[in-house]
mmCIF file of C-alpha atoms in Angstrom:
data_model
loop_
_atom_site.group_PDB
_atom_site.id
_atom_site.type_symbol
_atom_site.label_atom_id
_atom_site.label_comp_id
_atom_site.label_asym_id
_atom_site.label_seq_id
_atom_site.Cartn_x
_atom_site.Cartn_y
_atom_site.Cartn_z
ATOM 1 C CA GLN H 1 -79.808 136.524 -86.001
ATOM 2 C CA GLN H 2 -79.853 137.700 -89.528
ATOM 3 C CA ALA H 3 -76.863 137.209 -92.146
ATOM 4 C CA LEU H 4 -75.776 139.810 -94.567
ATOM 5 C CA SER H 5 -76.334 138.860 -98.250
ATOM 6 C CA ARG H 6 -76.314 140.653 -101.706
ATOM 7 C CA GLY H 7 -78.853 142.957 -101.617
ATOM 8 C CA GLY H 8 -80.180 142.589 -98.329
ATOM 9 C CA TYR H 9 -80.816 140.557 -94.923
ATOM 10 C CA VAL H 10 -81.686 136.876 -95.346
ATOM 11 C CA PRO H 11 -82.492 135.187 -92.052
ATOM 12 C CA ALA H 12 -79.841 132.764 -91.020
ATOM 13 C CA VAL H 13 -81.123 129.056 -90.914
ATOM 14 C CA GLN H 14 -80.396 127.455 -87.384
ATOM 15 C CA GLN H 15 -80.104 123.872 -87.440
ATOM 16 C CA GLN H 16 -81.336 122.222 -84.502
ATOM 17 C CA PRO H 17 -79.664 119.018 -83.703
ATOM 18 C CA VAL H 18 -81.925 115.921 -83.180
ATOM 19 C CA SER H 19 -82.267 115.417 -79.598
ATOM 20 C CA ASP H 20 -80.753 112.325 -77.830
ATOM 21 C CA GLN H 21 -84.486 111.783 -76.783
ATOM 22 C CA GLU H 22 -85.872 111.758 -80.005
ATOM 23 C CA SER H 23 -83.085 109.299 -81.483
ATOM 24 C CA GLU H 24 -83.835 107.074 -78.545
ATOM 25 C CA GLN H 25 -87.625 107.146 -79.004
ATOM 26 C CA ALA H 26 -87.084 106.124 -82.996
ATOM 27 C CA GLU H 27 -84.731 103.278 -81.862
ATOM 28 C CA MET H 28 -87.302 102.393 -79.384
ATOM 29 C CA THR H 29 -90.021 102.182 -81.813
ATOM 30 C CA ALA H 30 -88.253 100.128 -84.240
ATOM 31 C CA LEU H 31 -87.182 97.808 -81.334
ATOM 32 C CA GLN H 32 -90.588 97.487 -80.234
ATOM 33 C CA ILE H 33 -91.694 96.686 -83.863
ATOM 34 C CA ALA H 34 -89.124 93.988 -84.228
ATOM 35 C CA ALA H 35 -90.005 92.554 -80.654
ATOM 36 C CA TYR H 36 -93.930 92.440 -81.723
ATOM 37 C CA VAL H 37 -93.148 90.609 -85.062
ATOM 38 C CA TRP H 38 -90.681 88.166 -83.282
ATOM 39 C CA LEU H 39 -93.384 87.484 -80.487
ATOM 40 C CA THR H 40 -96.084 87.186 -83.162
ATOM 41 C CA GLY H 41 -93.990 84.486 -85.348
ATOM 42 C CA ALA H 42 -93.162 82.483 -82.050
ATOM 43 C CA SER H 43 -96.812 82.538 -80.864
ATOM 44 C CA VAL H 44 -97.881 81.446 -84.348
ATOM 45 C CA MET H 45 -95.466 78.764 -84.219
ATOM 46 C CA ALA H 46 -96.409 77.477 -80.890
ATOM 47 C CA ILE H 47 -100.085 77.599 -81.411
ATOM 48 C CA TYR H 48 -99.707 75.749 -84.635
ATOM 49 C CA SER H 49 -97.911 72.941 -82.773
ATOM 50 C CA VAL H 50 -100.494 72.645 -79.838
ATOM 51 C CA VAL H 51 -103.187 72.409 -82.624
ATOM 52 C CA GLN H 52 -101.440 69.847 -84.547
ATOM 53 C CA TYR H 53 -100.858 67.766 -81.425
ATOM 54 C CA LEU H 54 -104.488 68.134 -80.269
ATOM 55 C CA THR H 55 -105.394 67.077 -83.855
ATOM 56 C CA LEU H 56 -103.112 64.051 -83.677
ATOM 57 C CA ARG H 57 -104.588 63.055 -80.114
ATOM 58 C CA HIS H 58 -107.945 63.076 -81.501
ATOM 59 C CA ARG H 59 -106.966 60.558 -84.494
ATOM 60 C CA LEU H 60 -105.416 58.309 -81.895
ATOM 61 C CA VAL H 61 -108.773 58.002 -79.802
ATOM 62 C CA GLY H 62 -109.624 54.357 -80.269
ATOM 63 C CA ALA H 63 -106.017 53.068 -80.776
ATOM 64 C CA ALA H 64 -105.965 49.472 -79.792
ATOM 65 C CA PRO H 65 -103.156 48.360 -77.438
ATOM 66 C CA TYR H 66 -100.773 45.856 -79.222
ATOM 67 C CA ARG H 67 -98.389 44.955 -76.707
ATOM 68 C CA GLU H 68 -96.632 46.840 -73.733
ATOM 69 C CA GLU H 69 -96.294 50.522 -74.841
ATOM 70 C CA ILE H 70 -97.256 49.897 -78.539
ATOM 71 C CA TYR H 71 -100.698 50.952 -80.067
ATOM 72 C CA LEU H 72 -102.375 50.064 -83.515
ATOM 73 C CA ALA H 73 -104.372 52.990 -84.651
ATOM 74 C CA ASP H 74 -106.720 53.340 -87.781
ATOM 75 C CA HIS H 75 -106.374 56.888 -88.693
ATOM 76 C CA ILE H 76 -102.378 57.312 -89.070
ATOM 77 C CA ALA H 77 -100.376 56.660 -92.262
ATOM 78 C CA THR H 78 -97.003 56.253 -90.529
ATOM 79 C CA PRO H 79 -95.428 54.816 -87.393
ATOM 80 C CA PHE H 80 -94.099 57.298 -84.738
ATOM 81 C CA VAL H 81 -93.377 57.821 -81.082
ATOM 82 C CA LEU H 82 -95.485 60.132 -79.074
ATOM 83 C CA GLY H 83 -94.577 61.451 -75.632
ATOM 84 C CA VAL H 84 -91.637 62.407 -73.880
ATOM 85 C CA LEU H 85 -92.221 61.345 -70.377
ATOM 86 C CA ARG H 86 -94.129 58.195 -71.178
ATOM 87 C CA PRO H 87 -93.410 57.481 -74.949
ATOM 88 C CA ARG H 88 -95.597 55.281 -76.682
ATOM 89 C CA VAL H 89 -95.198 53.895 -80.306
ATOM 90 C CA TYR H 90 -97.967 54.214 -82.783
ATOM 91 C CA LEU H 91 -98.414 51.756 -85.646
ATOM 92 C CA PRO H 92 -100.831 52.128 -88.313
ATOM 93 C CA SER H 93 -103.576 49.032 -88.045
ATOM 94 C CA GLU H 94 -103.040 47.908 -91.689
ATOM 95 C CA THR H 95 -99.239 47.397 -90.928
ATOM 96 C CA PRO H 96 -98.296 43.827 -92.189
ATOM 97 C CA GLU H 97 -97.409 41.483 -89.276
ATOM 98 C CA GLY H 98 -93.971 40.748 -90.924
ATOM 99 C CA GLU H 99 -92.923 44.366 -90.859
ATOM 100 C CA ARG H 100 -93.913 45.370 -87.319
ATOM 101 C CA ALA H 101 -90.844 43.681 -85.877
ATOM 102 C CA PHE H 102 -88.739 46.122 -88.036
ATOM 103 C CA ILE H 103 -90.924 49.128 -87.131
ATOM 104 C CA ILE H 104 -90.932 48.585 -83.577
ATOM 105 C CA ALA H 105 -87.147 47.935 -83.285
ATOM 106 C CA HIS H 106 -87.013 51.287 -84.916
ATOM 107 C CA GLU H 107 -89.215 53.295 -82.948
ATOM 108 C CA ARG H 108 -87.780 51.715 -79.569
ATOM 109 C CA HIS H 109 -84.471 52.716 -80.691
ATOM 110 C CA HIS H 110 -85.716 56.360 -80.885
ATOM 111 C CA ILE H 111 -87.131 55.767 -77.337
ATOM 112 C CA ARG H 112 -83.719 54.603 -76.065
ATOM 113 C CA ARG H 113 -81.811 57.491 -77.473
ATOM 114 C CA HIS H 114 -84.371 60.215 -76.053
ATOM 115 C CA ASP H 115 -85.282 61.469 -79.554
ATOM 116 C CA PRO H 116 -88.505 62.771 -78.723
ATOM 117 C CA LEU H 117 -87.084 65.148 -76.030
ATOM 118 C CA TRP H 118 -84.300 66.117 -78.592
ATOM 119 C CA LYS H 119 -87.146 66.780 -81.289
ATOM 120 C CA LEU H 120 -89.036 68.733 -78.682
ATOM 121 C CA LEU H 121 -86.032 70.985 -77.758
ATOM 122 C CA GLY H 122 -85.243 71.263 -81.478
ATOM 123 C CA TYR H 123 -88.888 72.583 -82.176
ATOM 124 C CA ALA H 124 -88.646 74.779 -79.208
ATOM 125 C CA ALA H 125 -85.598 76.372 -80.688
ATOM 126 C CA LEU H 126 -87.281 76.573 -83.858
ATOM 127 C CA CYS H 127 -90.089 78.562 -82.336
ATOM 128 C CA LEU H 128 -87.714 80.992 -81.021
ATOM 129 C CA HIS H 129 -85.718 81.224 -84.008
ATOM 130 C CA TRP H 130 -88.428 80.948 -86.612
ATOM 131 C CA PHE H 131 -86.932 83.953 -88.553
ATOM 132 C CA ASN H 132 -83.439 82.188 -89.027
ATOM 133 C CA PRO H 133 -83.375 79.683 -92.250
ATOM 134 C CA LEU H 134 -80.434 78.065 -90.901
ATOM 135 C CA VAL H 135 -82.387 76.873 -87.926
ATOM 136 C CA TRP H 136 -84.940 75.490 -90.159
ATOM 137 C CA LEU H 137 -82.359 73.621 -91.975
ATOM 138 C CA ALA H 138 -80.876 72.298 -88.946
ATOM 139 C CA PHE H 139 -84.320 71.028 -87.792
ATOM 140 C CA ALA H 140 -84.817 69.282 -90.806
ATOM 141 C CA LEU H 141 -81.493 67.788 -91.180
ATOM 142 C CA ALA H 142 -81.457 66.317 -87.579
ATOM 143 C CA GLY H 143 -84.601 64.821 -88.070
ATOM 144 C CA LYS H 144 -83.076 63.111 -91.159
ATOM 145 C CA ASP H 145 -80.145 62.191 -89.221
ATOM 146 C CA MET H 146 -82.391 60.694 -86.336
ATOM 147 C CA GLU H 147 -84.315 58.489 -88.861
ATOM 148 C CA MET H 148 -80.952 57.325 -91.028
ATOM 149 C CA SER H 149 -79.239 56.610 -87.587
ATOM 150 C CA CYS H 150 -82.265 54.496 -85.949
ATOM 151 C CA ASP H 151 -82.227 52.792 -89.677
ATOM 152 C CA GLU H 152 -78.632 51.599 -89.249
ATOM 153 C CA ALA H 153 -78.979 50.618 -85.741
ATOM 154 C CA VAL H 154 -81.892 48.149 -86.620
ATOM 155 C CA ILE H 155 -80.046 46.772 -89.394
ATOM 156 C CA ARG H 156 -76.841 46.467 -87.243
ATOM 157 C CA HIS H 157 -78.759 44.827 -84.338
ATOM 158 C CA LEU H 158 -81.142 42.379 -86.573
ATOM 159 C CA GLY H 159 -78.320 41.590 -88.946
ATOM 160 C CA GLU H 160 -77.424 42.507 -92.632
ATOM 161 C CA ASP H 161 -79.784 39.567 -94.060
ATOM 162 C CA VAL H 162 -82.891 41.588 -93.037
ATOM 163 C CA ARG H 163 -81.556 44.753 -95.042
ATOM 164 C CA ALA H 164 -83.786 43.890 -98.100
ATOM 165 C CA GLU H 165 -86.960 43.131 -96.001
ATOM 166 C CA TYR H 166 -86.248 46.283 -93.931
ATOM 167 C CA SER H 167 -85.896 48.460 -97.062
ATOM 168 C CA GLN H 168 -89.065 47.192 -98.503
ATOM 169 C CA ALA H 169 -90.784 47.933 -95.229
ATOM 170 C CA LEU H 170 -89.328 51.688 -95.389
ATOM 171 C CA LEU H 171 -90.474 51.869 -98.941
ATOM 172 C CA ARG H 172 -93.946 50.875 -98.289
ATOM 173 C CA LEU H 173 -94.159 53.287 -95.428
ATOM 174 C CA ALA H 174 -92.883 56.069 -97.737
ATOM 175 C CA THR H 175 -95.525 55.365 -100.552
ATOM 176 C CA HIS H 176 -98.213 54.185 -98.355
ATOM 177 C CA LYS H 177 -98.765 51.067 -100.406
ATOM 178 C CA LYS H 178 -98.187 47.584 -100.022
ATOM 179 C CA ILE H 179 -95.498 46.252 -102.208
#
């Protein structure tokens, strides 16, 4: 069709509505891109954790049994619990004998409360929600809360008179130096 304008005929512009199919394709493409970005981020987080775990296991080769589920290792800087089903405590070999009782009590408290499991579940949530800064914050704060709670439990169990010695042990571990 043509419309009449001043001085002649001008073809009428017909606007064709965007089809629902084209709109859906654009949405699917955006959704697919978002899914690929999310999957890439989650995969990177998971792969990073597996590499870190394997690196840590390699550093623990040659760890010497100290007693029960406790091992002394040369190539670690701080004590920790490793394992969910059969958790083991690893201490740096150079840990002074006088501090070992405090550290073992602290790490055993982690085991009693199933902190390795909770930490694993928290990290799984972090892998799934890697894009959310609030999940990162929650994961970091949960870890700090676990540590402070264990510290309080050890002091409560061993008595207030060990507070100064326990604090010195924590400070030495935090600075990796002997005080």
